[in-house]
Coordinates of C-alpha atoms in Angstrom, one line a residue:
I1 CA 53.3 203.8 138.8
L2 CA 50.4 203.2 136.5
P3 CA 52.4 203.3 133.3
V4 CA 54.8 200.7 134.7
L5 CA 51.9 198.6 135.7
A6 CA 50.4 198.9 132.3
S7 CA 53.8 198.0 130.5
L8 CA 54.0 194.9 132.7
R9 CA 50.6 193.8 131.7
E10 CA 51.1 194.6 128.1
A11 CA 54.1 192.3 128.2
G12 CA 52.0 189.5 129.5
I13 CA 53.3 189.8 133.1
A14 CA 50.8 189.3 135.8
A15 CA 51.0 192.5 138.0
E16 CA 48.8 194.2 140.6
L17 CA 48.8 197.4 142.6
Y18 CA 47.9 197.4 146.3
P19 CA 44.7 199.3 146.4
D20 CA 45.1 201.2 149.6
T21 CA 47.6 203.5 151.3
V22 CA 48.6 201.5 154.3
K23 CA 51.8 200.7 156.1
M24 CA 54.5 198.8 154.2
K25 CA 54.4 195.9 156.7
K26 CA 50.6 195.3 155.8
Q27 CA 51.5 195.4 152.0
M28 CA 54.4 192.8 152.6
S29 CA 52.1 190.6 154.5
Y30 CA 49.6 190.7 151.7
A31 CA 52.2 189.8 149.1
N32 CA 53.4 186.9 151.3
S33 CA 49.9 185.6 151.9
R34 CA 49.3 185.6 148.1
R35 CA 52.7 184.1 147.5
I36 CA 53.8 186.9 145.2
P37 CA 57.4 186.2 144.4
F38 CA 58.6 189.8 143.6
V39 CA 57.3 193.2 144.8
A40 CA 58.1 196.5 143.1
L41 CA 58.7 199.3 145.7
V42 CA 58.4 203.0 144.7
G43 CA 59.0 205.6 147.3
E44 CA 60.3 209.1 147.3
Q45 CA 63.9 208.1 146.6
E46 CA 62.9 205.8 143.7
I47 CA 60.8 208.6 142.2
K48 CA 63.8 211.0 142.4
E49 CA 66.0 208.4 140.8
G50 CA 63.6 207.3 138.1
R51 CA 64.0 203.7 139.4
I52 CA 62.0 201.0 141.0
T53 CA 63.2 198.7 143.8
L54 CA 62.5 195.2 143.1
K55 CA 62.4 192.9 146.1
D56 CA 62.6 189.1 145.9
M57 CA 60.2 188.0 148.5
E58 CA 61.9 184.6 148.9
S59 CA 65.5 185.7 149.4
G60 CA 64.9 189.3 150.6
T61 CA 67.4 190.8 148.2
Q62 CA 66.7 194.0 146.5
E63 CA 67.8 195.8 143.4
K64 CA 67.1 199.0 141.7
L65 CA 65.9 198.9 138.1
T66 CA 64.6 201.4 135.5
P67 CA 61.0 200.8 134.6
A68 CA 62.1 199.4 131.1
D69 CA 64.7 197.1 132.9
L70 CA 61.8 195.8 135.1
V71 CA 59.6 194.9 132.2
A72 CA 62.7 193.3 130.4
R73 CA 63.5 191.3 133.4
F74 CA 60.3 189.3 133.4
S75 CA 59.7 189.3 129.6

């Protein structure tokens, strides 16, 4: 997770990591309250696949991307 976060920031993309281990609902509420447009989700399945699930907070759509594709998407 941290290398992906660093890659996003190096590309000039504003990114943050939720600092606590809490339930997903609380994390999504945080993102909504801060009007964060996209959330990158990394769970056990994503780790196995080497991918990141990108959620569009406005539409609710999700897609799986490689870390490199995630950075390219916003560059």
